[in-house]
Short mmCIF file of C-alpha atoms in Angstrom, two decimals:
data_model
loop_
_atom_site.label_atom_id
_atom_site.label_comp_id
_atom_site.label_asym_id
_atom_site.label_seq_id
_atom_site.Cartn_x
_atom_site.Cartn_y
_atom_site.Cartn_z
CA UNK A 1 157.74 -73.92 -74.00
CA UNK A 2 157.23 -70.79 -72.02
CA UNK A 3 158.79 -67.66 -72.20
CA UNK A 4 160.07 -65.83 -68.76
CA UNK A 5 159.22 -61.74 -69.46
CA UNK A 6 161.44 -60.68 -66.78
CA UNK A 7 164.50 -62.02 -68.78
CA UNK A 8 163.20 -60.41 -71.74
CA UNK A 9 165.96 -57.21 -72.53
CA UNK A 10 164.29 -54.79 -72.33
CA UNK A 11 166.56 -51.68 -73.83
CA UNK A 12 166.13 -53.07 -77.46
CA UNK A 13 162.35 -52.70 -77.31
CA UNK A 14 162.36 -49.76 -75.38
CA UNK A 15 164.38 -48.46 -78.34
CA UNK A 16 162.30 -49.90 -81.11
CA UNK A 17 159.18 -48.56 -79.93
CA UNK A 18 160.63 -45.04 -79.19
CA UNK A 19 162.21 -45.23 -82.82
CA UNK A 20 158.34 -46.37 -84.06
CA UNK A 21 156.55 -43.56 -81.90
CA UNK A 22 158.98 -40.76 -82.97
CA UNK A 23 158.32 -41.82 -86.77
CA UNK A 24 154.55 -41.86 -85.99
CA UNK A 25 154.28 -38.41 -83.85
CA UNK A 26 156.72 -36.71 -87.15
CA UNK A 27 153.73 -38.38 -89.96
CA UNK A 28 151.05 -36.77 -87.61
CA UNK A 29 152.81 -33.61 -87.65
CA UNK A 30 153.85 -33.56 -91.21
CA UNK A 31 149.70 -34.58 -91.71
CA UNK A 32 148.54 -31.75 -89.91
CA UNK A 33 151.12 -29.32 -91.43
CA UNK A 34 149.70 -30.29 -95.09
CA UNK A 35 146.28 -29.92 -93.83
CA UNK A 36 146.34 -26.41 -92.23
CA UNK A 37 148.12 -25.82 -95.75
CA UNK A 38 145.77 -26.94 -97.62
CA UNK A 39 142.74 -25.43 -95.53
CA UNK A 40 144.15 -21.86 -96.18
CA UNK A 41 144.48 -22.56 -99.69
CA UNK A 42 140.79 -23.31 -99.66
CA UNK A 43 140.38 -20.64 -98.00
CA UNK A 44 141.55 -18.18 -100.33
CA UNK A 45 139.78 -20.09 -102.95
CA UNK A 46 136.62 -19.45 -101.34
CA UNK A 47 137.32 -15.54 -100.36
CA UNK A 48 138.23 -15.48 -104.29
CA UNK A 49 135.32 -17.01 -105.53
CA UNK A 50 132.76 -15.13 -103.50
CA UNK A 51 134.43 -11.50 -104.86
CA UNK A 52 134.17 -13.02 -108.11
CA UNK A 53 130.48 -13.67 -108.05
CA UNK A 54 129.35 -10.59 -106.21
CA UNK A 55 131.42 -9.07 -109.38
CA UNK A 56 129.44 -10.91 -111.91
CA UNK A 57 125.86 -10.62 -110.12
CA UNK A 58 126.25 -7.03 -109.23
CA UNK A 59 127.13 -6.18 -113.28
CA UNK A 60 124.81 -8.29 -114.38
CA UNK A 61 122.04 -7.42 -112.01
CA UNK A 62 122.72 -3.68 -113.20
CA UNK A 63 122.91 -4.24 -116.86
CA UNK A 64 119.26 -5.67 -116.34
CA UNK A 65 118.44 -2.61 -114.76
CA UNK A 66 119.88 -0.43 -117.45
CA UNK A 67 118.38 -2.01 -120.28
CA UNK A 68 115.12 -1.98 -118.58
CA UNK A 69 115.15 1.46 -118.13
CA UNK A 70 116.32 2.23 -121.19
CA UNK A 71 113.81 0.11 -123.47
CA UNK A 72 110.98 1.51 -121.30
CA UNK A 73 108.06 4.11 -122.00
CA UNK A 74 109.13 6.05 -119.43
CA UNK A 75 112.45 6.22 -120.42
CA UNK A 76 112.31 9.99 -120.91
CA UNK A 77 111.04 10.68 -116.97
CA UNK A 78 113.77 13.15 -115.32
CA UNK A 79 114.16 10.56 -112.47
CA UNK A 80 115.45 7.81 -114.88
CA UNK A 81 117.03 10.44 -117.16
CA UNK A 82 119.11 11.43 -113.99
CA UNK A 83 120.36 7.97 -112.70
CA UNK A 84 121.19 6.73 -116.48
CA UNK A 85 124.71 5.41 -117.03
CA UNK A 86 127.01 6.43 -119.73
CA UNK A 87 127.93 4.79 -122.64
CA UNK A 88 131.09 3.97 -121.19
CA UNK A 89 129.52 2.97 -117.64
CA UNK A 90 127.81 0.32 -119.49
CA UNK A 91 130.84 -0.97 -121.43
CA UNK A 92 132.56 -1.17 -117.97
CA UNK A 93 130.21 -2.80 -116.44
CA UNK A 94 129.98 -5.32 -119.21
CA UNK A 95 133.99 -5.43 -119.47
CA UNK A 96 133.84 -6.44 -115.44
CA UNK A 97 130.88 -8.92 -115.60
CA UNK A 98 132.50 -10.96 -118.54
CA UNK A 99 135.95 -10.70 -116.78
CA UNK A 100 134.25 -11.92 -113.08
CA UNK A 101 132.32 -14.86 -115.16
CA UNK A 102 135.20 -16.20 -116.35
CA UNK A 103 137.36 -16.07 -113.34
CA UNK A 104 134.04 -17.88 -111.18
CA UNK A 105 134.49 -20.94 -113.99
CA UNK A 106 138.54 -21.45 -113.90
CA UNK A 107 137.47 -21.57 -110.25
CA UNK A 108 134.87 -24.46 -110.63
CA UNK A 109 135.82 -27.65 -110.33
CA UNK A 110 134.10 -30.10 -112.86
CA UNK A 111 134.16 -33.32 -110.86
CA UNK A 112 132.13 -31.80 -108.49
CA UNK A 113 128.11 -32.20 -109.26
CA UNK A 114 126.75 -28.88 -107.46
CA UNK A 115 129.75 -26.59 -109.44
CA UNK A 116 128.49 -28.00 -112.66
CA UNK A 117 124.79 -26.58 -111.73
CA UNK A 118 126.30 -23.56 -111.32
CA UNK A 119 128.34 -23.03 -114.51
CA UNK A 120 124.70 -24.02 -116.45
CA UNK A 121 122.76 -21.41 -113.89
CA UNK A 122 125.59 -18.76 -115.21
CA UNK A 123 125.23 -19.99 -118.73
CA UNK A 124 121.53 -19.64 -118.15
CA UNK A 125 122.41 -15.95 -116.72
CA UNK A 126 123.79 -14.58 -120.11
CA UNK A 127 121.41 -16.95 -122.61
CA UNK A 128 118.42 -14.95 -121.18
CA UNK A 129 119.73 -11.85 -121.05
CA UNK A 130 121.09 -12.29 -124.93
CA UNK A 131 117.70 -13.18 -125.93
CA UNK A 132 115.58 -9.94 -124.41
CA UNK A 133 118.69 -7.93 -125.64
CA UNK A 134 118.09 -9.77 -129.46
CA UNK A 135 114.27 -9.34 -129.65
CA UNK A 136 114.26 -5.67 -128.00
CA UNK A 137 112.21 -6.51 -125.07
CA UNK A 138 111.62 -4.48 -121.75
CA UNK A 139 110.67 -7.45 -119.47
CA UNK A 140 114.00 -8.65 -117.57
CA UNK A 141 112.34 -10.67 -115.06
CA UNK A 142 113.07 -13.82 -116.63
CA UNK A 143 116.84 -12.50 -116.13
CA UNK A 144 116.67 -11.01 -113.17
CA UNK A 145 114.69 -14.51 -111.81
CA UNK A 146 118.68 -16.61 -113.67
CA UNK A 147 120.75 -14.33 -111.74
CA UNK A 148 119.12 -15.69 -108.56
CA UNK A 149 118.90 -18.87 -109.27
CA UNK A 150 122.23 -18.87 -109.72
CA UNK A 151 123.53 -16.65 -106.48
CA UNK A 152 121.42 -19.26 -104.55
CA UNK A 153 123.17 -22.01 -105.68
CA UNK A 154 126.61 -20.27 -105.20
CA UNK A 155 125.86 -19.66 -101.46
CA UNK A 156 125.27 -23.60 -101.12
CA UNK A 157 128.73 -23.47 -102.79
CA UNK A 158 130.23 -21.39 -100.39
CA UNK A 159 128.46 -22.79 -97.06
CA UNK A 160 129.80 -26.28 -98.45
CA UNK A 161 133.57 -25.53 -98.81
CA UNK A 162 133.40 -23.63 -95.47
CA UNK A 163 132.61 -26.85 -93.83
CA UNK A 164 135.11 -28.56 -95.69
CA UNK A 165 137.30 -26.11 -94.23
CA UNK A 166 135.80 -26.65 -90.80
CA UNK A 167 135.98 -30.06 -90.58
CA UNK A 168 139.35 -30.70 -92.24
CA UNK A 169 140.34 -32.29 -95.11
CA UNK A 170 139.01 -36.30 -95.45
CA UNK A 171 142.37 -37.88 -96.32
CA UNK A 172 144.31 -36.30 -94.03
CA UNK A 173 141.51 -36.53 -91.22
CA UNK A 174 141.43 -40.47 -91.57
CA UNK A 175 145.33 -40.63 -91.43
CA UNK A 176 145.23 -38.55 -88.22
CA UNK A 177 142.19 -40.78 -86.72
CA UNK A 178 144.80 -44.04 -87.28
CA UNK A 179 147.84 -42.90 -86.58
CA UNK A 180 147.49 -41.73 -83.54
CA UNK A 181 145.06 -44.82 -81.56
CA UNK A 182 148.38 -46.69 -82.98
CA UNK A 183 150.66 -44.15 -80.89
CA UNK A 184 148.40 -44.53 -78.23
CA UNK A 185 148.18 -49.03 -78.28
CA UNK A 186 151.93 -48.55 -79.11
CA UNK A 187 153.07 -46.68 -75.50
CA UNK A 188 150.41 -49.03 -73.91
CA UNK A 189 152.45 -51.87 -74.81
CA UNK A 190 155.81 -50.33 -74.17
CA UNK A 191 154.08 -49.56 -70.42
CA UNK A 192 153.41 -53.22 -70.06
CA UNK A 193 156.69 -54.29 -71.06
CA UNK A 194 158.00 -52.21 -68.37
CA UNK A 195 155.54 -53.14 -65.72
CA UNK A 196 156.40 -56.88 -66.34
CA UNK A 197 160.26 -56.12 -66.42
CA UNK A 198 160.64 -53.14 -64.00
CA UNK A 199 164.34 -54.48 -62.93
CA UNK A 200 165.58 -53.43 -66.38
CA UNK A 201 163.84 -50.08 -66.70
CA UNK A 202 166.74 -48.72 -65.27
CA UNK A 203 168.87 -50.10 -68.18
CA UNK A 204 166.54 -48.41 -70.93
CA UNK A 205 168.07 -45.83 -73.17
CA UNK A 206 167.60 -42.47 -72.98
CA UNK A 207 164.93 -41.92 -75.76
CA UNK A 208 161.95 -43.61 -73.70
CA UNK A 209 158.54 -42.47 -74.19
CA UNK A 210 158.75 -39.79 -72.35
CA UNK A 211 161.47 -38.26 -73.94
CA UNK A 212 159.95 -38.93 -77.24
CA UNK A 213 156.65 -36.99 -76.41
CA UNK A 214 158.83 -34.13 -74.77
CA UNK A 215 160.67 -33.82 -77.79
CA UNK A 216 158.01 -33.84 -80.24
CA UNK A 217 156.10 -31.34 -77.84
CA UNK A 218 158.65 -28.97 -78.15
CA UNK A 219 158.81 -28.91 -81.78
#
């Protein structure tokens, strides 16, 4: 039994696959909409973070410095005399570090392998630093040598979640990649159907391809 295309109506597929591309062009929109949404909120995640750890590094870098100083035999030169923070400088700074640290960990994400190295490289950070502090040493290399460890491994961070933000987001990437080759094999076949029936084009509704794209363009 054969079928004969040219007596095949061709309004109600016309229709169907106008309905079908319309439904598919909205999910690509409403895909990329989420996604640019979702890129600046990683965005601002990232600007966040970075503040936060200059924050931390800078007051902990500092308090290194200040303890240093302060602990050595030259502690009464007029050079170190004249750069030496206050009491309350130092309680600031300590206020500001803590405050910073905590905000960088909310921010971490423990699923993720490389933000758990860097809430142990922070840990690490204030361990050291709390153990020249408790047996009155001078020597904050060891603490000095944390705090890089761990800005290193922040900037790894950073660089990662940048390309994240580069490349888009995976889920909504592979949604885009299928949807619209679909669009695309979809309007082929509505072409054919055309090309094999061209004495009913005339007879197709309004809301043809064309229309649909034109539409959707001028969203």
């Amino acid at each position: 039994m054969s079928i004969e295309f040219s007596n095949v109506p061709l309004a109600p597929i016309a229709t169907i696959m106008a309905a079908l591309i319309t439904a598919l062009i909205s999910f690509v929109n409403l895909t990329l909409s989420k996604e640019q949404k979702t890129s600046e909120f990683r965005q601002a995640w990232i600007d966040g973070l970075r503040v936060d750890l200059a924050a931390f590094f800078s007051s902990a870098r500092a308090l290194c410095r200040v303890m240093q100083e302060a602990r050595s035999p030259d502690n009464e030169d007029e050079d170190v005399a004249r750069f030496r923070f206050t009491a309350d400088q130092v309680g600031k700074m300590r206020f500001e570090g803590a405050d910073a640290l905590y905000r960088i960990k909310l921010r971490l994400n423990k699923a993720e392998s490389r933000h758990n190295e860097l809430n142990g490289l922070l840990d690490k950070v204030i361990q050291t630093q709390n153990k020249i502090n408790q047996e009155k040493g001078s020597d904050y290399t060891l603490a000095l040598q944390a705090i890089d460890s761990a800005n290193s491994c922040s900037q790894d961070i950073l660089k990662a979640e940048w390309e994240r933000v580069k490349g888009g987001e995976k889920q909504f990437k592979h949604a885009r990649n299928i949807v619209i080759p679909v669009i695309a094999a979809i309007s082929f076949m509505l072409f054919l159907v055309v090309l094999v029936n061209p004495t009913q084009a005339d007879e197709a509704p309004e809301s043809t391809i064309e229309n649909v794209i034109e539409v959707n363009a001028n969203r």
